[in-house]
One Martini backbone bead per residue (centre of mass of N, CA, C, O) as a GRO file, in nm:
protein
  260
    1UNK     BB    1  20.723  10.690  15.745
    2UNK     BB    2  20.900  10.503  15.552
    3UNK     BB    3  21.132  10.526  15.300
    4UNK     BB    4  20.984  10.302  15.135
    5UNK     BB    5  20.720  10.399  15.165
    6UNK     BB    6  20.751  10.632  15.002
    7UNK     BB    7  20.894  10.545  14.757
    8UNK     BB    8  20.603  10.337  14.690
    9UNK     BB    9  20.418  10.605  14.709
   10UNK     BB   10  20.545  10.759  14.454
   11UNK     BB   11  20.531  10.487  14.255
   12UNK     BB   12  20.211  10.518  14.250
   13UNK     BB   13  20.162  10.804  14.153
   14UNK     BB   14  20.289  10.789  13.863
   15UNK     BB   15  20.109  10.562  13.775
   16UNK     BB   16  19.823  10.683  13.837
   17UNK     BB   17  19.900  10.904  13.633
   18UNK     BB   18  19.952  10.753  13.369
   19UNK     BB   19  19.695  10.574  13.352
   20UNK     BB   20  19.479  10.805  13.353
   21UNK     BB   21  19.611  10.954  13.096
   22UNK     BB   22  19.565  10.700  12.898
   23UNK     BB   23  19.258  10.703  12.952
   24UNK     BB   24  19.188  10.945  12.862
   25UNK     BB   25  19.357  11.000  12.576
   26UNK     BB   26  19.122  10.805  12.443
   27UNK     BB   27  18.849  10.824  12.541
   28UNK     BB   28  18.806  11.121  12.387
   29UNK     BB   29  18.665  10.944  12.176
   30UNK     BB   30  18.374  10.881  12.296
   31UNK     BB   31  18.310  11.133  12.564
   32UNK     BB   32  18.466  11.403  12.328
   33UNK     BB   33  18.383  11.381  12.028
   34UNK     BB   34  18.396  11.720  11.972
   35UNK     BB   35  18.631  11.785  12.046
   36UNK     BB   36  18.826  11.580  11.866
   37UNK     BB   37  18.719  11.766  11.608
   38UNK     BB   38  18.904  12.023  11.579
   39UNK     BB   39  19.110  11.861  11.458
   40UNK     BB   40  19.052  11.618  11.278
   41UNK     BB   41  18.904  11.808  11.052
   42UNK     BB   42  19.114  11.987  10.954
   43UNK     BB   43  19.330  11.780  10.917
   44UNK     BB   44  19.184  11.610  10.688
   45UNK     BB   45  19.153  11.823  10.482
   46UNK     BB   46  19.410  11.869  10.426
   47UNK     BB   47  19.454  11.598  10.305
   48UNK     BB   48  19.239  11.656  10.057
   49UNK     BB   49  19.436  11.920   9.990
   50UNK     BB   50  19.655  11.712   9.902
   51UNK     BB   51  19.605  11.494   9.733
   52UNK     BB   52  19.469  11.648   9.488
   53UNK     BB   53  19.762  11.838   9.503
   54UNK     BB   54  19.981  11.531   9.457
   55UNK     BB   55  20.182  11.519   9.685
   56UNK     BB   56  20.199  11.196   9.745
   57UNK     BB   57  20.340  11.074   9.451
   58UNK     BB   58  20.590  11.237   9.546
   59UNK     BB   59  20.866  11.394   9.666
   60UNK     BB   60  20.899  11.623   9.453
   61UNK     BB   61  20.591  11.696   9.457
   62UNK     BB   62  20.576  11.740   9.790
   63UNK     BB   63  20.798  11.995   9.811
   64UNK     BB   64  20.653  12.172   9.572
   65UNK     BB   65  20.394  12.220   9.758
   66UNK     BB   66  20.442  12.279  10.083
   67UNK     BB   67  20.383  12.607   9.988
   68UNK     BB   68  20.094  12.612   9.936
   69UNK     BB   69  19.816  12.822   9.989
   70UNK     BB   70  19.589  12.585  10.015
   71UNK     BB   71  19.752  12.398  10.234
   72UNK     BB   72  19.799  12.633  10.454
   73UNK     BB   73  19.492  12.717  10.483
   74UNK     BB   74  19.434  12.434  10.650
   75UNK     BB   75  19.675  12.471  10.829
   76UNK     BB   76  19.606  12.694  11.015
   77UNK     BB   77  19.324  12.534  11.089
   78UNK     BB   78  19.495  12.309  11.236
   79UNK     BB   79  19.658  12.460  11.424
   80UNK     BB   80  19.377  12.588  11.588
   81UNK     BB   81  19.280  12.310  11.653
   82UNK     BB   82  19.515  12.170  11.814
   83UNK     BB   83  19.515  12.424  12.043
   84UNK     BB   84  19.201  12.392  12.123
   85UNK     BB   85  19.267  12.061  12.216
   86UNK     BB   86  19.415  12.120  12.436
   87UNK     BB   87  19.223  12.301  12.651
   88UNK     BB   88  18.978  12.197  12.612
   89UNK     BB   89  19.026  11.893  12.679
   90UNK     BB   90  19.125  12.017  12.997
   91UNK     BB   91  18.820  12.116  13.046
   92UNK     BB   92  18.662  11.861  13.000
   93UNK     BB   93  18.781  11.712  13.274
   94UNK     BB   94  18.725  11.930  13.469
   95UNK     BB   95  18.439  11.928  13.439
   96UNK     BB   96  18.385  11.615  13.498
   97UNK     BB   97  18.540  11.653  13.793
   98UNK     BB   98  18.370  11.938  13.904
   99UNK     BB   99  18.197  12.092  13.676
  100UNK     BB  100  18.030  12.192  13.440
  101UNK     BB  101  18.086  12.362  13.098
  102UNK     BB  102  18.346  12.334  12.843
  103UNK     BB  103  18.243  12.577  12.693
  104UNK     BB  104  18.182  12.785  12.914
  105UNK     BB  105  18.328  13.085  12.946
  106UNK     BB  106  18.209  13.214  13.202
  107UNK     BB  107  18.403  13.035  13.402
  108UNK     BB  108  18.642  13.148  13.335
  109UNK     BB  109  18.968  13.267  13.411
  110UNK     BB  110  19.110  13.555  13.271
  111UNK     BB  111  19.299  13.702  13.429
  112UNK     BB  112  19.474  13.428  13.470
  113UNK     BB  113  19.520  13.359  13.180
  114UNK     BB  114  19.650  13.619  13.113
  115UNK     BB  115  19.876  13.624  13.320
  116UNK     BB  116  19.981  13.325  13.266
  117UNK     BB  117  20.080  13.382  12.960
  118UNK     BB  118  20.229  13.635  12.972
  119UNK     BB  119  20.446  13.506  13.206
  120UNK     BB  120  20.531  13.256  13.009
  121UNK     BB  121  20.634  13.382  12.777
  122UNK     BB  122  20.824  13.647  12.885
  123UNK     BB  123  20.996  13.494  13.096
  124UNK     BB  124  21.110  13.259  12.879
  125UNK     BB  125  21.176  13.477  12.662
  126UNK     BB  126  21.425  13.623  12.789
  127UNK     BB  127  21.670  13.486  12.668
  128UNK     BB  128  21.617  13.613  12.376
  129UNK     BB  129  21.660  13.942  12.476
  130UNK     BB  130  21.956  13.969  12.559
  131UNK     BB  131  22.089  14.024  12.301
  132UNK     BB  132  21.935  14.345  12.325
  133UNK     BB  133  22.048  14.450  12.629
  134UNK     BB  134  22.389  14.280  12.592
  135UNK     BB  135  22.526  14.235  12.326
  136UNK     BB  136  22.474  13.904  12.369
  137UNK     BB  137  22.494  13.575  12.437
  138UNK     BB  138  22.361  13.409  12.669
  139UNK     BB  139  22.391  13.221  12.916
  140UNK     BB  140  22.274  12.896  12.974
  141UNK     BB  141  22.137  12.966  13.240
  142UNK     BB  142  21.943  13.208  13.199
  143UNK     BB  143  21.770  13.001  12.980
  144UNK     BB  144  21.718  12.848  13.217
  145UNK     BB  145  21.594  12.984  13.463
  146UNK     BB  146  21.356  13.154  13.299
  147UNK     BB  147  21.230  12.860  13.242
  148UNK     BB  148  21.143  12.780  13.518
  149UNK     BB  149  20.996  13.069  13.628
  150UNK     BB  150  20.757  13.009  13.415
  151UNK     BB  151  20.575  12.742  13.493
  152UNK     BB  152  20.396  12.823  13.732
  153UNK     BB  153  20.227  12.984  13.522
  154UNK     BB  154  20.084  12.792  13.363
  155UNK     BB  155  19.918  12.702  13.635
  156UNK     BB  156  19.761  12.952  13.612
  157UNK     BB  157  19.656  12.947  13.358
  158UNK     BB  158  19.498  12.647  13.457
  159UNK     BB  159  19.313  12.838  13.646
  160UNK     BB  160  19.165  12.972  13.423
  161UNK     BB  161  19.044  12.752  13.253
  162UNK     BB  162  18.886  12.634  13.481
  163UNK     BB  163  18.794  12.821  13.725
  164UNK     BB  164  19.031  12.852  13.958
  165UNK     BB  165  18.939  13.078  14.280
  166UNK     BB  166  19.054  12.920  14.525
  167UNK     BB  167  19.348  12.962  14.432
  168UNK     BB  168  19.631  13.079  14.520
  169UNK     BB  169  19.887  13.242  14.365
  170UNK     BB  170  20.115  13.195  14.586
  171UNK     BB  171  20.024  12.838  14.576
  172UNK     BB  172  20.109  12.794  14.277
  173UNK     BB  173  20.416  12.893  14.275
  174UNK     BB  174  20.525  12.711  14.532
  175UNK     BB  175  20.361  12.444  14.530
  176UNK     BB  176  20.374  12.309  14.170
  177UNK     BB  177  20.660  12.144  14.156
  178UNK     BB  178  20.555  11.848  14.117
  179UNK     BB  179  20.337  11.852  13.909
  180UNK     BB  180  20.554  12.015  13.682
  181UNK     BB  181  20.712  11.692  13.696
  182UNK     BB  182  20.499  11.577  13.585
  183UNK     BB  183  20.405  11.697  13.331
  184UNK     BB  184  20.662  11.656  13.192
  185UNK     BB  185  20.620  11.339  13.171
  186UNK     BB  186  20.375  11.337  13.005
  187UNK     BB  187  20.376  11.498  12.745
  188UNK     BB  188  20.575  11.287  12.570
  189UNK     BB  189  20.456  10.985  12.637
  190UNK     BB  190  20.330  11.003  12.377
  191UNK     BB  191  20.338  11.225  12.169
  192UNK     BB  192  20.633  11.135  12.054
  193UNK     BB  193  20.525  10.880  11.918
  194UNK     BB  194  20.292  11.014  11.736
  195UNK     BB  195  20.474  11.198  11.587
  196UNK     BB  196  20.596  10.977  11.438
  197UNK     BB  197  20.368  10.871  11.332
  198UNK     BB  198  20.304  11.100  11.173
  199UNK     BB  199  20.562  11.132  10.995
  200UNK     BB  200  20.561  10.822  10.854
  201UNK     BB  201  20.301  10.829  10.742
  202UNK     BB  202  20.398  11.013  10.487
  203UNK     BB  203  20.604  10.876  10.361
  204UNK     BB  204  20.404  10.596  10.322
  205UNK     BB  205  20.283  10.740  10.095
  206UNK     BB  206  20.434  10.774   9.876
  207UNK     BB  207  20.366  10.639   9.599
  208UNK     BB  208  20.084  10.511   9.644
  209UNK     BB  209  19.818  10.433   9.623
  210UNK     BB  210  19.507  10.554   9.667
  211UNK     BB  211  19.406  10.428   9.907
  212UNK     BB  212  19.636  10.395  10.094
  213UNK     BB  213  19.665  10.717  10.156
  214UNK     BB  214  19.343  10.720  10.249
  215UNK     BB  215  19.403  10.546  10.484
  216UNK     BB  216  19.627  10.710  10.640
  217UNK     BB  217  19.504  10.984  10.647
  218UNK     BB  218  19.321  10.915  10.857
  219UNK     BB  219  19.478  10.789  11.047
  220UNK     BB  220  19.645  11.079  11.071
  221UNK     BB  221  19.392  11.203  11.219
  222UNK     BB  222  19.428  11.055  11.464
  223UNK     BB  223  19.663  11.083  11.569
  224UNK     BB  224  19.629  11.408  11.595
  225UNK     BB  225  19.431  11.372  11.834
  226UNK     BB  226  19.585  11.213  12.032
  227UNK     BB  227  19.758  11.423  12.076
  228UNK     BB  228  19.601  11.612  12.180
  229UNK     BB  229  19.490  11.452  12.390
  230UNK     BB  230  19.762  11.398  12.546
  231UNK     BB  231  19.798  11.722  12.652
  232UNK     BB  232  19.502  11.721  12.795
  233UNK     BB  233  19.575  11.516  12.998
  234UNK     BB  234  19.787  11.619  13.125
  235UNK     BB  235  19.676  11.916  13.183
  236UNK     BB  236  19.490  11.778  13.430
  237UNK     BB  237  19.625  11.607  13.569
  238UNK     BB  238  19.864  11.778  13.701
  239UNK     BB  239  19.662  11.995  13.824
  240UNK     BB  240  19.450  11.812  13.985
  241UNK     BB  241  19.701  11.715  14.202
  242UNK     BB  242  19.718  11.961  14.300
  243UNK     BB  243  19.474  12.037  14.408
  244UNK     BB  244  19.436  11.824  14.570
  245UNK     BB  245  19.688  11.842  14.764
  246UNK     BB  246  19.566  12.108  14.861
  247UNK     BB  247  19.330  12.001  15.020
  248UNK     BB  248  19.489  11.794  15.201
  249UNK     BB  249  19.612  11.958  15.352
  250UNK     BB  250  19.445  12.123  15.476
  251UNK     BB  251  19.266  11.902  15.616
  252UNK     BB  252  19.561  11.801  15.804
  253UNK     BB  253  19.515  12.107  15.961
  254UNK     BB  254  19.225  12.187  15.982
  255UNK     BB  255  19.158  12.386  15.733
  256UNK     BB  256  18.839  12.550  15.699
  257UNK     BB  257  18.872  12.760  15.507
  258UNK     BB  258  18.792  12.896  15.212
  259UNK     BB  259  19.050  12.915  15.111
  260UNK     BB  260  19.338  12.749  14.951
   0.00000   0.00000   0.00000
C-alpha cells in the first residue's frame, strides 16, 4: 500500500468513526430511549424545582438560590443520572452490536472494571499526590506522563464494561493507542458545543416570560441527554474499533486460538 493510499485510509476510518459516533449519539433517543431518560427525568425535575424556587426571575435571584439545598438535593440525582448514562449508553450500542442485555450486570467483567477504575484515577492522580511526596509542585512533564500511562486503563474499565474476556489485558495496554487518540477526538466533538448550549440555555432563561423558561428548560434537558449520549458513543465507538482490529489482526496472521 502506497504513503498516499494509507493516508486516504487513516481519513477514512476517522470520517467513519465520526459519522458512526453522531450516528449513535442521536439514535440513542429512539432505539435506547429508556437510556437516556436516566438523565433527562433527573434534569427536567430540577429544572422543576429551580423554577418554582424563581431562580431564573432574575440574575441576582439565580445567584442567591445556586446552592440551595432543595436544589442541590435534584442536582445530585441529575449528577448520578449523567454518570450512569454515559456508561449505560456505551453498554447499551456494545449489547446491540455484540449480543447480550445492556441492563444485564451479570454479563459484567467486574474484575476488569474495578482494575481498570481503580489505576485510571490513582494513576492519573499521581501528579496531584506529588506535592505531598515531594513537599514541591510537580514538574509538568510528571503530570502529562502518568496521566498518559493512565488512558489505557480506561480501556480495561471498558472492556469490565463491556464483559470483553477474551481480550487480554497485556494487549489492551499495548495495543489501544491508536483507538485511545481516537476516543480523545470524539469526545469534545458534540459534547463541546452542547455544553455551551447547556449553559447558555440559562442565561437566556433569566428573566424570560414563563412560557419561554419552561421552553428552554425542556429543550436543556434534551441538550444533556444529548450530552450524555455523545459521550456514550464516544466510548463504544472507539473502544469497539479497537476490539475489531485486534480480530483483524488475529484473523490476517492466521491466528485462530481462543483468546484475542
Amino acid at each position: 500500500m502506497t504513503t498516499q493510499s494509507q493516508i486516504a485510509a487513516f481519513f477514512r476510518t476517522i470520517l467513519s468513526a465520526i459519522g458512526d459516533y453522531l450516528t449513535r449519539t442521536v439514535s440513542l433517543f429512539w432505539v435506547g430511549s429508556v437510556v437516556v431518560a436516566l438523565v433527562v427525568v433527573p434534569e427536567f425535575a430540577q429544572h422543576v424545582a429551580e423554577i418554582r424556587l424563581g431562580m431564573f426571575d432574575s440574575l441576582a435571584i439565580g445567584r442567591s438560590l445556586a446552592n440551595d439545598p432543595l436544589r442541590w438535593a435534584f442536582g445530585y440525582a441529575k449528577l448520578t443520572g449523567l454518570a450512569l448514562t454515559f456508561f449505560a449508553s456505551a453498554r447499551f450500542w456494545w449489547c446491540r452490536a455484540h449480543g447480550g442485555r445492556w441492563y444485564d450486570i451479570r454479563r459484567l467483567g467486574l474484575g476488569q472494571l474495578l482494575l481498570g477504575f481503580a489505576a485510571f484515577f490513582l494513576i492519573g492522580s499521581t501528579g496531584e499526590l506529588f506535592p505531598l511526596l515531594a513537599d514541591r509542585e510537580p514538574p509538568i512533564i510528571v503530570s502529562i506522563l502518568f496521566s498518559l500511562l493512565s488512558f489505557p486503563f480506561l480501556f480495561v474499565m471498558l472492556a469490565g464494561l463491556f464483559g470483553d474476556r477474551a481480550t487480554p489485558l497485556r494487549t489492551i495496554l499495548t495495543r489501544s493507542w491508536p483507538w485511545i487518540l481516537l476516543l480523545a477526538l470524539l469526545l469534545p466533538l458534540a459534547y463541546a458545543p452542547l455544553m455551551l448550549i447547556h449553559s447558555l440555555n440559562h442565561k437566556w432563561a433569566l428573566g424570560a416570560p414563563d412560557a419561554l423558561v419552561w421552553a428552554l428548560m425542556v429543550f436543556d434537558s434534551l441538550v444533556v441527554g444529548l450530552m450524555a449520549s455523545s459521550v456514550g458513543a464516544a466510548l463504544f465507538v472507539a473502544y469497539d474499533r479497537f476490539y475489531k482490529s485486534i480480530g483483524t489482526a488475529r484473523q490476517e496472521t492466521g491466528d485462530g486460538g481462543g483468546k484475542i
